[in-house]
């Protein structure tokens, strides 16, 4: 495979880890990274070590408090879209961006410069970017589709890839499928640990069967040392509890989140989650969405996984047997490892599809052998 | 995905099962099938039920006895190549083809006609065939490469796919890579249970890691009721015992094979097999070939698997942990289910690649997300 250049939108937990993991990958060169306040672009390849060191602790948690209390001077995520609003430079905000450098967010890196419209900076350099990883997990649910619209308007053609879990975002992307096809965009959605890695495993495990009866996805995440870096993900998980949805979870204050965690003694169990795994497996023709169940256990007070992440695919073979194929992740693999490795793996697969002229919207399971 | 037409070369155990499994698959139409004696071609789709009923017990075991005792009048596999040699019709041979119909081999089907050169028949109809499954497990090791040469000479462009396990065949195909690229052929090699399904699972399981330390593939096959249909596969497995290689195993008489099986009380354990899994994972960039170990247990006297087929991928995560991801096949999945489902799955993936203009030689793991 030829060399691949990629950009990361968002330098929070996922964006930073994706940059770090990419250093271990052949043929993968990060050339752009941005957050709400600035952009780093270097087509010779970003100096990832410098960028990560300068932005250590750089977690933009602000949008998570949208609708809850807002820090005076903090700004909404709409700034990243820069609809002609006022400048959001490193100097004028003391919002939710936390980092250890002298400056705020990515501009703490000497490779970055402040920008009024960081995403437009990336779009303007789109000709040299094979793939764009949207590492923006916690914005409003139409943020990624509308970001894709901006790339279309800016004439971008290439791969766009997200690690979201939400079925409704996929529906919104699907509405844009024809536009993507017309513009040479291959959009890979849900390409992290789940749905990404685990639906991919389910699609492969299904190959023994002529009919899949059920897919049972059960995950365990221990997040003690990574809790601060992954508050957005925890909030998103809380949105899956029966009492909440994505809007009400987004409206929770940090204190309310902590209260929920305390109520569960730090260990929250999820059943029957509205995860995109089901629609992505149905898209790939593996089974009906209703035959997919997703649940798991999150422990924010231990790094040990509270349960082993397991995918069970039960089906009928052509010769009439019923059996279950199983895929398990080692307990020592962190959530970050299981999100970012697959994200970059699917990014590579997406670039291959894109270069071969396959455009539109794809779930990870659709990149597996056909069922 | 659009509809796919495919041909099966060989109607022994694998070819017949592939036809049967394809009936459960959407968008997959078998349009041609042949054995040494005849060809069935129907672009409206073969009547698989009729073909399977007419050829029940149709196992061409003859080549397995090449070099051993030969039945008078039986013919070597070179006839399938038909280098201008004499006719091999249904009437003139009473060789190793066993079947319950009145006629011999595929010509027992009312859809088939005798042919002096069945493979050429398929090549001559190549324009309407998207993919050719080479279900010829037990011929001499250069038979599939040379069959591919014939398709090239005949102007075929499309997918060719085999379910072989042998590294040396892949090397021979690799030598033809440029020719395939020039002629629009996408050759997928080793696409059965192993290497196919299991190396695919290993490539996916590797996604959690930035470095793979070892891949351990361990299979169990219980073959009592399928023993008669799979003598070729058993012979091929015996070639992996330390005392044998592919030539000496091919030279064994049926009685000698039975003696070996008796010596092992029907249960043969294999360690450190020279399977193509290693080179296919190295091709895909997952690990070095020497880090892959393949072994397993074959029981020809029980349908129960003597051990659970398991793939263990041990690696190091970007954040410094070492862990093992695991893929297990349910014990009730037969070897046939695990060969033919993946073979057709990879066939679909191959057609997609081919239609997108990707030509050359690919292993199953190369069709997975990039590592």
XYZ file of C-alpha atoms in Angstrom:
742
model
C 0.000 0.000 0.000
C 1.234 3.462 -0.771
C 1.863 6.037 1.888
C -1.128 7.657 3.528
C -1.374 11.164 4.945
C -4.029 11.908 7.516
C -5.455 14.691 9.634
C -6.965 14.495 13.101
C -9.833 16.813 13.989
C -9.780 17.131 17.758
C -6.820 16.586 20.039
C -8.590 15.231 23.097
C -8.173 11.674 24.352
C -8.923 9.962 21.055
C -7.140 12.387 18.764
C -3.987 12.365 20.861
C -3.939 8.585 21.132
C -4.532 8.192 17.397
C -1.495 10.365 16.722
C 0.546 8.332 19.188
C -0.525 4.953 17.775
C 0.141 6.149 14.221
C 3.817 6.456 15.094
C 3.904 2.669 15.326
C 2.337 2.201 11.896
C 4.078 1.972 8.568
C 2.965 4.157 5.680
C 0.859 6.427 7.875
C 1.896 10.064 8.223
C -0.045 12.541 10.362
C 0.097 15.882 8.571
C -2.558 17.946 10.354
C -4.169 18.218 13.777
C -6.518 20.819 15.126
C -8.685 21.690 18.070
C -11.065 24.581 18.615
C -8.296 27.105 18.868
C -5.616 26.227 16.429
C -4.155 24.086 13.706
C -0.871 22.296 13.180
C -0.093 21.386 9.588
C 3.137 19.948 8.224
C 3.200 17.857 5.078
C 6.593 16.468 6.025
C 4.791 14.864 8.940
C 3.927 16.359 12.299
C 6.400 15.939 15.122
C 4.021 13.887 17.215
C 6.264 13.728 20.264
C 6.500 17.506 20.460
C 2.788 17.925 19.856
C 1.829 15.423 22.536
C 4.277 16.807 25.060
C 3.128 20.375 24.494
C -0.525 19.480 24.817
C -0.290 16.991 27.668
C -3.555 16.935 29.548
C -5.248 18.653 26.639
C -8.825 17.524 27.064
C -11.506 19.787 25.745
C -14.297 19.022 28.146
C -16.210 22.196 27.485
C -18.877 20.915 25.171
C -19.620 18.265 27.705
C -20.952 21.034 29.900
C -23.061 22.557 27.141
C -26.415 23.167 28.661
C -25.004 22.777 32.139
C -23.102 25.540 33.859
C -20.780 27.321 31.485
C -17.580 29.020 32.383
C -17.651 32.711 31.547
C -15.812 33.177 28.308
C -16.010 29.548 27.256
C -17.279 28.898 23.773
C -19.603 26.442 22.182
C -18.596 23.794 19.738
C -20.122 25.847 16.957
C -16.894 27.768 16.903
C -15.190 24.795 15.404
C -17.614 25.248 12.549
C -16.804 28.975 12.470
C -20.037 30.188 10.896
C -18.558 33.648 10.608
C -18.687 34.214 14.340
C -16.014 35.940 16.333
C -12.480 34.722 16.649
C -11.647 32.005 19.103
C -7.961 32.293 19.589
C -5.787 30.934 22.301
C -5.867 34.237 24.084
C -9.531 34.942 24.467
C -10.925 31.910 26.201
C -10.338 30.241 29.509
C -12.973 27.596 29.005
C -12.839 23.857 29.367
C -9.558 23.281 27.603
C -7.145 21.967 30.158
C -3.493 21.463 29.423
C -0.150 21.725 31.082
C 1.516 23.913 28.496
C 1.686 27.676 28.680
C -0.796 28.105 25.917
C -4.221 26.610 25.439
C -4.853 23.443 23.415
C -2.967 22.535 20.286
C -1.455 25.994 19.957
C 0.750 25.107 22.901
C 2.714 23.172 20.281
C 5.313 25.131 18.367
C 3.999 23.460 15.214
C 0.557 25.022 15.576
C -0.818 28.469 15.039
C -4.010 30.013 16.375
C -6.908 29.948 13.978
C -10.363 31.409 13.748
C -11.500 28.397 11.808
C -9.264 25.383 12.354
C -11.467 22.980 10.388
C -11.372 25.293 7.370
C -7.576 25.273 7.615
C -7.646 21.502 7.235
C -10.174 21.659 4.397
C -8.026 24.232 2.610
C -5.142 21.762 2.706
C -7.368 18.826 1.769
C -5.566 18.120 -1.495
C -2.645 16.699 0.433
C -4.714 14.734 2.967
C -5.803 11.181 2.187
C -7.932 10.700 5.287
C -9.504 12.775 8.035
C -10.103 11.189 11.433
C -12.943 12.965 13.219
C -11.913 12.500 16.846
C -14.751 14.576 18.236
C -16.805 12.232 20.366
C -18.952 14.490 22.448
C -20.345 17.257 20.291
C -23.997 17.469 19.355
C -25.116 14.536 17.271
C -25.254 16.347 13.929
C -21.826 17.862 14.333
C -19.974 15.205 12.400
C -22.473 15.115 9.507
C -22.296 18.889 9.256
C -18.516 18.780 9.403
C -18.665 16.342 6.495
C -20.846 18.877 4.645
C -18.138 21.458 5.087
C -15.537 19.121 3.598
C -17.861 18.480 0.643
C -18.363 22.213 0.137
C -14.623 22.726 0.335
C -14.078 20.260 -2.498
C -12.447 17.569 -0.395
C -12.237 14.074 -1.776
C -10.772 11.277 0.292
C -11.596 9.307 3.410
C -13.448 10.611 6.431
C -13.683 8.343 9.450
C -15.294 8.585 12.868
C -15.340 6.408 15.992
C -18.909 7.196 17.055
C -21.354 4.702 18.527
C -24.657 6.369 17.728
C -27.095 4.896 15.227
C -28.684 8.235 14.497
C -25.426 9.739 13.254
C -25.148 6.899 10.768
C -28.651 7.682 9.512
C -27.637 11.283 8.998
C -24.521 10.253 7.136
C -26.548 7.878 4.990
C -28.655 10.809 3.827
C -25.428 12.234 2.435
C -24.359 9.025 0.745
C -25.058 10.229 -2.792
C -23.262 13.496 -2.155
C -20.246 11.583 -0.894
C -20.340 9.388 -3.982
C -20.494 12.399 -6.258
C -17.567 14.014 -4.474
C -15.256 11.062 -4.088
C -15.622 10.750 -0.324
C -15.442 7.371 1.419
C -16.972 7.800 4.867
C -16.229 5.049 7.414
C -18.423 5.359 10.482
C -18.093 3.799 13.912
C -14.559 2.545 13.428
C -13.325 2.394 17.052
C -13.459 -0.539 19.473
C -17.204 -0.816 19.368
C -18.838 -0.841 16.916
C -15.586 -0.961 14.879
C -13.382 -3.815 16.041
C -16.189 -5.860 17.580
C -18.636 -5.709 14.649
C -15.733 -6.523 12.352
C -15.029 -9.583 14.485
C -18.723 -10.488 14.417
C -18.821 -10.247 10.625
C -15.808 -12.531 10.368
C -17.112 -14.981 12.991
C -20.365 -15.169 11.009
C -18.529 -16.739 8.069
C -18.999 -20.252 9.497
C -22.764 -19.858 9.284
C -25.414 -19.533 6.629
C -27.738 -17.816 9.074
C -26.821 -15.769 12.111
C -29.260 -16.095 14.990
C -27.728 -13.689 17.463
C -24.756 -11.444 18.058
C -23.954 -10.736 21.680
C -21.424 -7.994 22.316
C -20.288 -7.588 25.894
C -17.527 -5.199 26.860
C -15.502 -4.438 29.931
C -13.619 -1.206 30.458
C -11.443 -0.292 33.451
C -10.692 3.391 33.304
C -9.104 4.494 36.570
C -5.907 6.016 35.248
C -7.592 7.138 32.043
C -10.668 8.597 33.654
C -9.620 12.234 33.406
C -8.743 11.775 29.730
C -12.023 10.083 28.938
C -14.720 12.034 30.684
C -16.454 12.600 27.370
C -16.646 8.884 26.763
C -17.972 8.260 30.274
C -20.640 10.897 29.724
C -21.556 9.261 26.447
C -21.840 5.913 28.202
C -24.074 7.406 30.869
C -26.374 8.489 28.063
C -26.995 4.759 27.548
C -28.403 4.245 31.037
C -32.186 3.778 30.965
C -32.798 7.077 32.767
C -30.805 9.201 30.303
C -30.382 9.963 26.645
C -27.720 11.874 24.747
C -29.326 15.271 25.397
C -29.993 14.782 29.100
C -26.537 13.311 29.608
C -24.979 16.267 27.859
C -26.910 18.599 30.141
C -25.491 17.001 33.283
C -22.950 18.987 35.248
C -19.630 17.371 36.071
C -20.860 17.096 39.641
C -24.009 15.279 38.533
C -21.849 12.836 36.576
C -19.734 12.253 39.668
C -22.895 11.654 41.704
C -24.075 9.020 39.230
C -20.698 7.332 39.396
C -20.778 7.424 43.211
C -24.271 5.937 43.213
C -22.843 2.980 41.307
C -19.683 2.753 43.421
C -17.726 3.526 40.279
C -18.935 0.431 38.413
C -21.760 0.939 35.940
C -23.372 -1.925 34.104
C -25.138 -1.345 30.803
C -27.684 -3.612 29.197
C -29.326 -3.475 25.813
C -27.449 -0.360 24.777
C -28.562 1.641 21.783
C -25.246 1.163 20.069
C -24.745 1.363 16.327
C -23.431 -2.216 16.259
C -26.890 -3.460 15.358
C -27.490 -1.243 12.340
C -23.932 -1.701 11.136
C -24.254 -5.494 11.176
C -27.604 -5.265 9.414
C -26.070 -2.979 6.782
C -23.413 -5.609 6.156
C -26.130 -8.243 5.720
C -24.891 -10.311 8.664
C -28.151 -10.347 10.633
C -31.162 -8.242 11.550
C -30.478 -5.316 13.847
C -32.858 -6.769 16.422
C -30.689 -9.885 16.741
C -27.798 -7.824 18.116
C -27.412 -7.133 21.824
C -24.809 -4.810 23.289
C -23.950 -4.363 26.944
C -20.974 -3.985 29.198
C -19.455 -2.879 32.460
C -17.524 0.333 33.016
C -15.308 0.672 36.081
C -13.849 4.150 36.534
C -12.108 3.230 39.792
C -9.937 0.400 38.580
C -7.668 -0.146 35.625
C -8.591 -3.813 35.668
C -11.406 -4.661 33.304
C -14.475 -5.674 35.319
C -15.347 -8.280 32.678
C -13.707 -9.680 29.555
C -14.826 -8.042 26.311
C -16.438 -10.817 24.311
C -18.295 -11.121 21.011
C -20.457 -14.219 20.620
C -21.929 -15.005 17.230
C -24.446 -17.836 17.228
C -25.637 -19.237 13.962
C -26.705 -22.196 11.924
C -24.243 -23.924 9.605
C -25.177 -25.116 6.114
C -25.121 -28.664 7.485
C -27.685 -27.923 10.139
C -25.621 -27.438 13.278
C -26.011 -24.545 15.666
C -22.840 -23.189 17.216
C -21.264 -20.094 18.711
C -18.028 -18.535 17.500
C -16.296 -16.293 20.013
C -13.890 -13.362 19.894
C -12.295 -12.101 23.107
C -10.016 -9.196 23.810
C -7.220 -9.731 26.302
C -8.008 -8.002 29.599
C -4.757 -6.063 29.448
C -5.726 -4.282 26.236
C -6.871 -0.803 27.152
C -9.902 0.907 25.680
C -7.500 3.325 24.025
C -5.612 0.495 22.347
C -8.825 -1.088 21.129
C -10.203 2.189 19.757
C -7.169 3.639 18.054
C -5.570 0.569 16.503
C -8.772 -0.390 14.699
C -9.524 3.238 13.800
C -6.209 3.478 11.968
C -6.665 -0.019 10.513
C -10.049 0.902 9.088
C -8.601 4.224 7.949
C -6.072 2.302 5.869
C -8.814 0.047 4.520
C -10.877 3.128 3.700
C -8.051 4.767 1.772
C -7.674 1.588 -0.217
C -11.371 1.672 -1.065
C -11.214 5.345 -1.855
C -8.255 4.960 -4.197
C -10.121 2.155 -5.933
C -13.031 4.518 -6.535
C -15.462 3.220 -3.914
C -17.319 6.137 -2.383
C -20.246 6.561 0.008
C -20.865 5.474 3.595
C -19.427 2.230 4.986
C -19.581 0.564 8.376
C -16.595 -1.481 9.558
C -18.417 -4.787 9.017
C -18.881 -3.837 5.352
C -15.110 -3.818 4.985
C -14.987 -7.485 6.011
C -15.414 -10.474 3.662
C -18.978 -10.493 2.342
C -21.572 -12.548 4.194
C -22.973 -5.330 -3.940
C -24.094 -6.332 -7.389
C -24.791 -9.919 -8.327
C -21.864 -12.242 -8.714
C -21.562 -15.251 -11.007
C -19.029 -17.909 -10.202
C -17.634 -21.201 -11.454
C -16.343 -24.140 -9.456
C -13.447 -26.175 -10.823
C -13.696 -29.572 -9.196
C -16.804 -31.185 -7.770
C -15.263 -33.181 -4.971
C -15.900 -32.461 -1.297
C -15.018 -28.778 -1.411
C -16.580 -27.968 -4.778
C -19.849 -29.660 -3.901
C -20.063 -27.991 -0.489
C -19.251 -24.600 -2.006
C -22.159 -25.009 -4.406
C -24.419 -26.031 -1.535
C -23.402 -23.144 0.738
C -23.801 -20.667 -2.121
C -27.502 -21.454 -2.176
C -27.771 -19.728 1.213
C -26.002 -16.610 -0.015
C -27.547 -13.547 -1.589
C -26.204 -12.208 -4.869
C -24.153 -15.309 -5.587
C -25.055 -17.411 -8.632
C -23.154 -20.572 -9.565
C -23.053 -20.701 -13.357
C -20.444 -23.370 -14.073
C -19.028 -26.502 -12.497
C -16.666 -29.055 -13.907
C -14.634 -32.102 -13.049
C -12.161 -34.101 -15.111
C -14.853 -35.501 -17.328
C -17.438 -32.884 -17.970
C -18.787 -29.401 -17.600
C -22.110 -27.952 -16.514
C -22.701 -24.359 -17.587
C -25.902 -22.367 -17.224
C -25.867 -18.591 -17.012
C -29.352 -18.593 -15.543
C -27.795 -20.368 -12.573
C -27.075 -24.048 -12.131
C -29.732 -26.197 -10.501
C -27.548 -27.049 -7.533
C -29.980 -29.530 -5.993
C -30.075 -31.575 -9.167
C -26.334 -31.393 -9.612
C -25.608 -32.466 -6.039
C -28.162 -35.278 -6.128
C -26.837 -36.608 -9.418
C -23.237 -36.556 -8.238
C -23.712 -37.754 -4.680
C -20.565 -39.457 -3.476
C -18.650 -37.859 -6.300
C -15.157 -37.769 -4.896
C -12.311 -37.845 -7.315
C -9.701 -39.592 -5.263
C -7.598 -40.661 -8.168
C -4.862 -38.105 -8.048
C -4.359 -38.975 -4.445
C -2.974 -42.270 -5.660
C -0.639 -40.719 -8.206
C 2.604 -42.526 -7.815
C 0.968 -45.273 -5.868
C -0.973 -48.028 -7.494
C -3.139 -46.758 -10.330
C -6.323 -48.314 -11.567
C -5.990 -49.457 -15.123
C -7.565 -46.880 -17.364
C -7.598 -44.169 -14.755
C -6.178 -40.865 -15.835
C -3.829 -38.365 -14.324
C -4.788 -34.884 -13.349
C -2.965 -33.569 -16.398
C -6.106 -34.402 -18.324
C -7.836 -31.538 -16.614
C -5.229 -29.405 -18.266
C -5.857 -31.186 -21.542
C -2.551 -30.430 -23.202
C -3.849 -31.920 -26.395
C -3.877 -35.402 -24.970
C -6.554 -37.947 -25.687
C -10.163 -37.557 -24.766
C -11.296 -38.270 -21.223
C -14.998 -38.700 -21.501
C -17.401 -40.241 -19.122
C -17.263 -43.428 -21.059
C -13.613 -44.195 -21.280
C -12.397 -44.211 -17.728
C -13.185 -46.175 -14.648
C -10.656 -44.420 -12.467
C -10.982 -42.978 -9.020
C -14.211 -41.081 -9.555
C -16.821 -42.598 -7.322
C -20.433 -41.582 -7.513
C -23.867 -43.057 -7.121
C -25.276 -41.889 -10.440
C -25.321 -43.951 -13.585
C -22.668 -41.866 -15.162
C -19.288 -40.792 -13.884
C -18.698 -37.475 -12.108
C -20.437 -34.253 -13.007
C -21.791 -35.676 -16.263
C -24.205 -37.703 -14.133
C -26.085 -34.414 -13.923
C -28.483 -33.668 -16.735
C -27.050 -30.143 -16.783
C -23.588 -31.346 -17.741
C -22.049 -32.645 -20.903
C -18.887 -34.680 -21.351
C -15.855 -32.674 -22.328
C -12.327 -33.334 -23.478
C -11.183 -30.174 -21.794
C -13.570 -29.054 -19.065
C -11.357 -26.220 -17.843
C -11.168 -24.792 -21.359
C -14.980 -24.856 -21.459
C -15.039 -22.628 -18.395
C -12.327 -20.336 -19.792
C -14.270 -20.023 -23.046
C -17.256 -18.770 -21.042
C -15.101 -16.558 -18.844
C -16.722 -13.328 -19.976
C -19.800 -14.175 -17.956
C -17.977 -15.443 -14.880
C -16.966 -12.999 -12.141
C -15.061 -15.505 -10.029
C -13.577 -18.976 -10.356
C -13.232 -21.127 -7.236
C -10.433 -23.660 -7.691
C -11.692 -26.528 -5.540
C -8.845 -28.853 -6.427
C -7.040 -29.594 -3.195
C -4.947 -32.593 -3.979
C -3.325 -32.181 -7.380
C 0.376 -31.580 -7.753
C 1.517 -28.320 -6.227
C 1.922 -26.389 -9.477
C -1.472 -27.380 -10.820
C -3.302 -24.293 -9.611
C -0.632 -21.841 -10.825
C -0.647 -23.534 -14.221
C -4.429 -23.480 -14.308
C -4.206 -19.751 -13.642
C -1.827 -19.491 -16.603
C -4.461 -21.088 -18.797
C -7.045 -18.538 -17.679
C -4.582 -15.744 -18.456
C -3.901 -17.204 -21.898
C -7.636 -17.501 -22.482
C -8.105 -13.795 -21.820
C -9.964 -14.206 -18.541
C -10.224 -11.244 -16.225
C -11.922 -11.577 -12.869
C -11.351 -13.299 -9.564
C -9.621 -16.622 -9.053
C -9.642 -18.092 -5.564
C -8.233 -21.227 -3.951
C -8.455 -22.824 -0.507
C -4.936 -24.246 -0.424
C -2.677 -24.339 2.613
C 0.712 -24.589 0.990
C 3.265 -21.790 1.145
C 5.018 -22.885 -2.001
C 1.890 -22.453 -4.123
C 1.663 -18.870 -2.944
C 5.252 -18.288 -4.015
C 4.406 -19.636 -7.455
C 1.360 -17.404 -7.699
C 3.435 -14.432 -6.591
C 5.715 -14.968 -9.568
C 2.625 -14.379 -11.700
C 1.548 -11.271 -9.851
C 2.500 -8.846 -12.606
C 0.789 -10.988 -15.224
C -2.380 -11.012 -13.129
C -2.194 -7.241 -12.763
C -1.783 -6.792 -16.503
C -4.734 -9.052 -17.191
C -7.187 -7.831 -14.588
C -7.062 -10.937 -12.417
C -7.458 -10.738 -8.643
C -6.120 -13.974 -7.192
C -7.098 -14.751 -3.591
C -5.087 -17.653 -2.172
C -5.674 -19.805 0.871
C -9.223 -18.647 1.496
C -10.679 -21.641 3.364
C -10.799 -22.271 7.121
C -7.076 -22.166 7.535
C -5.291 -20.089 6.419
C -8.432 -18.157 5.297
C -10.783 -17.650 8.221
C -8.152 -18.042 10.917
C -5.530 -15.686 9.453
C -8.323 -13.177 8.827
C -9.255 -13.453 12.499
C -5.599 -13.066 13.470
C -5.254 -9.926 11.359
C -8.320 -8.441 13.019
C -7.271 -9.512 16.509
C -3.918 -7.822 15.877
C -5.612 -4.432 15.648
C -5.356 -3.905 19.413
C -1.588 -4.058 19.205
C 1.233 -2.020 17.749
C 3.460 -5.072 17.645
C 2.433 -8.702 17.355
C 4.690 -11.084 19.238
C 3.099 -14.389 18.312
C 0.171 -15.936 16.493
C -0.818 -19.384 17.663
C -3.291 -21.231 15.461
C -4.614 -24.485 16.865
C -7.344 -26.425 15.104
C -9.523 -29.397 15.873
C -11.318 -31.432 13.235
C -13.620 -34.396 13.810
C -14.218 -36.123 10.524
C -15.937 -39.446 11.118
C -18.993 -38.956 8.937
C -17.087 -36.791 6.477
C -14.046 -39.028 6.213
C -14.956 -40.612 2.899
C -15.624 -37.182 1.399
C -12.367 -35.751 2.651
C -9.717 -38.335 2.015
C -7.783 -35.815 -0.017
C -7.681 -33.428 2.902
C -6.585 -36.190 5.275
C -3.797 -37.124 2.889
C -2.748 -33.492 2.716
C -2.685 -33.333 6.498
C -0.554 -36.458 6.709
C 1.938 -34.664 4.493
C 2.438 -32.343 7.476
C 3.639 -35.127 9.771
C 7.388 -34.963 10.392
C 8.015 -38.217 8.500
C 6.271 -37.091 5.296
C 6.089 -34.308 2.777
C 3.624 -33.557 -0.005
C 5.309 -35.899 -2.492
C 5.744 -38.858 -0.172
C 2.194 -38.456 1.144
C 0.851 -38.355 -2.375
C 2.750 -41.561 -3.131
C 1.081 -43.423 -0.263
C -1.486 -46.047 -1.141
C -4.907 -45.830 0.453
C -3.894 -48.815 2.559
C -0.765 -47.044 3.757
C -2.901 -44.043 4.750
C -5.215 -46.350 6.698
C -2.216 -47.890 8.426
C -0.994 -44.478 9.519
C -4.432 -43.680 10.852
C -4.581 -46.985 12.700
C -1.159 -46.364 14.200
C -2.585 -43.176 15.692
C -5.868 -44.785 16.760
C -7.616 -42.402 14.387
C -6.420 -39.282 16.183
C -3.429 -37.504 14.679
C -1.817 -34.513 16.317
C 0.150 -32.031 14.256
C 2.711 -29.571 15.552
C 4.551 -26.787 13.825
C 2.856 -27.402 10.494
C 4.218 -25.861 7.348
C 0.988 -24.039 6.674
C 0.715 -20.892 4.592
C -0.706 -18.985 7.560
C 2.755 -17.708 8.389
C 3.615 -16.259 4.993
C 0.119 -14.849 4.572
C 0.305 -12.975 7.880
C 3.767 -11.700 6.999
C 2.467 -10.517 3.607
C -0.234 -8.564 5.409
C 2.391 -6.947 7.616
C 0.923 -8.411 10.807
C 4.055 -10.198 12.022
C 7.089 -12.154 10.853
C 6.361 -15.593 9.458
C 8.529 -17.158 12.143
C 6.233 -15.787 14.854
C 3.326 -17.905 13.594
C 2.751 -21.449 14.846
C 0.141 -23.787 13.433
C -0.923 -27.130 14.836
C -4.004 -29.160 15.463
C -5.676 -32.487 16.062
C -7.507 -34.536 13.453
C -9.873 -37.282 14.566
C -11.227 -39.389 11.700
C -13.193 -41.663 14.036
C -15.412 -39.113 15.713
C -17.504 -36.209 14.539
C -16.733 -34.419 17.788
C -13.811 -32.052 17.513
C -10.926 -33.370 19.587
C -9.988 -29.817 20.554
C -11.482 -26.348 20.087
C -10.121 -24.430 17.112
C -8.484 -21.343 18.585
C -6.437 -18.419 17.309
C -4.371 -16.585 19.901
C -2.726 -13.312 18.971
C -0.314 -11.984 21.567
C 1.022 -8.491 21.195
C 2.113 -5.274 22.790
C -0.256 -2.311 22.950
C 0.842 1.261 22.278
C 0.579 1.870 26.023
C 3.028 -0.876 26.879
C 0.765 -3.748 27.914
C 1.115 -7.299 26.656
C -2.097 -9.203 26.070
C -3.646 -12.001 24.059
C -6.762 -11.636 21.907
C -8.551 -14.869 21.131
C -10.848 -16.177 18.389
C -12.593 -19.532 18.853
C -14.807 -21.529 16.547
C -17.754 -23.314 18.098
C -17.103 -27.044 18.318
C -20.278 -27.790 16.357
C -19.055 -25.960 13.264
C -17.831 -28.547 10.793
C -14.665 -28.237 8.772
C -16.876 -27.946 5.704
C -18.759 -24.999 7.195
C -15.525 -23.271 8.141
C -13.978 -23.780 4.720
C -16.835 -22.940 2.416
C -18.455 -19.993 4.179
C -15.169 -18.070 4.315
C -14.242 -19.154 0.766
C -17.431 -17.572 -0.562
C -17.027 -14.579 1.752
C -13.534 -13.937 0.443
C -14.789 -14.575 -3.071
C -17.260 -11.718 -2.609
C -14.523 -9.513 -1.178
C -12.305 -10.422 -4.102
C -14.957 -9.497 -6.663
C -15.328 -6.156 -4.959
C -11.592 -5.598 -5.210
C -11.572 -6.762 -8.788
C -14.396 -4.443 -9.823
C -12.540 -1.593 -8.152
C -9.529 -2.371 -10.311
C -7.302 -4.042 -7.729
C -5.430 -6.899 -9.363
C -2.639 -9.260 -8.340
C -2.248 -11.837 -5.581
C -3.866 -11.352 -2.167
C -3.983 -13.443 0.966
C -7.106 -13.345 3.147
C -5.374 -11.272 5.827
C -4.653 -8.605 3.206
C -8.393 -8.160 2.768
C -8.705 -7.188 6.440
C -8.239 -3.675 7.842
C -4.609 -2.657 7.401
C -2.185 -3.306 10.271
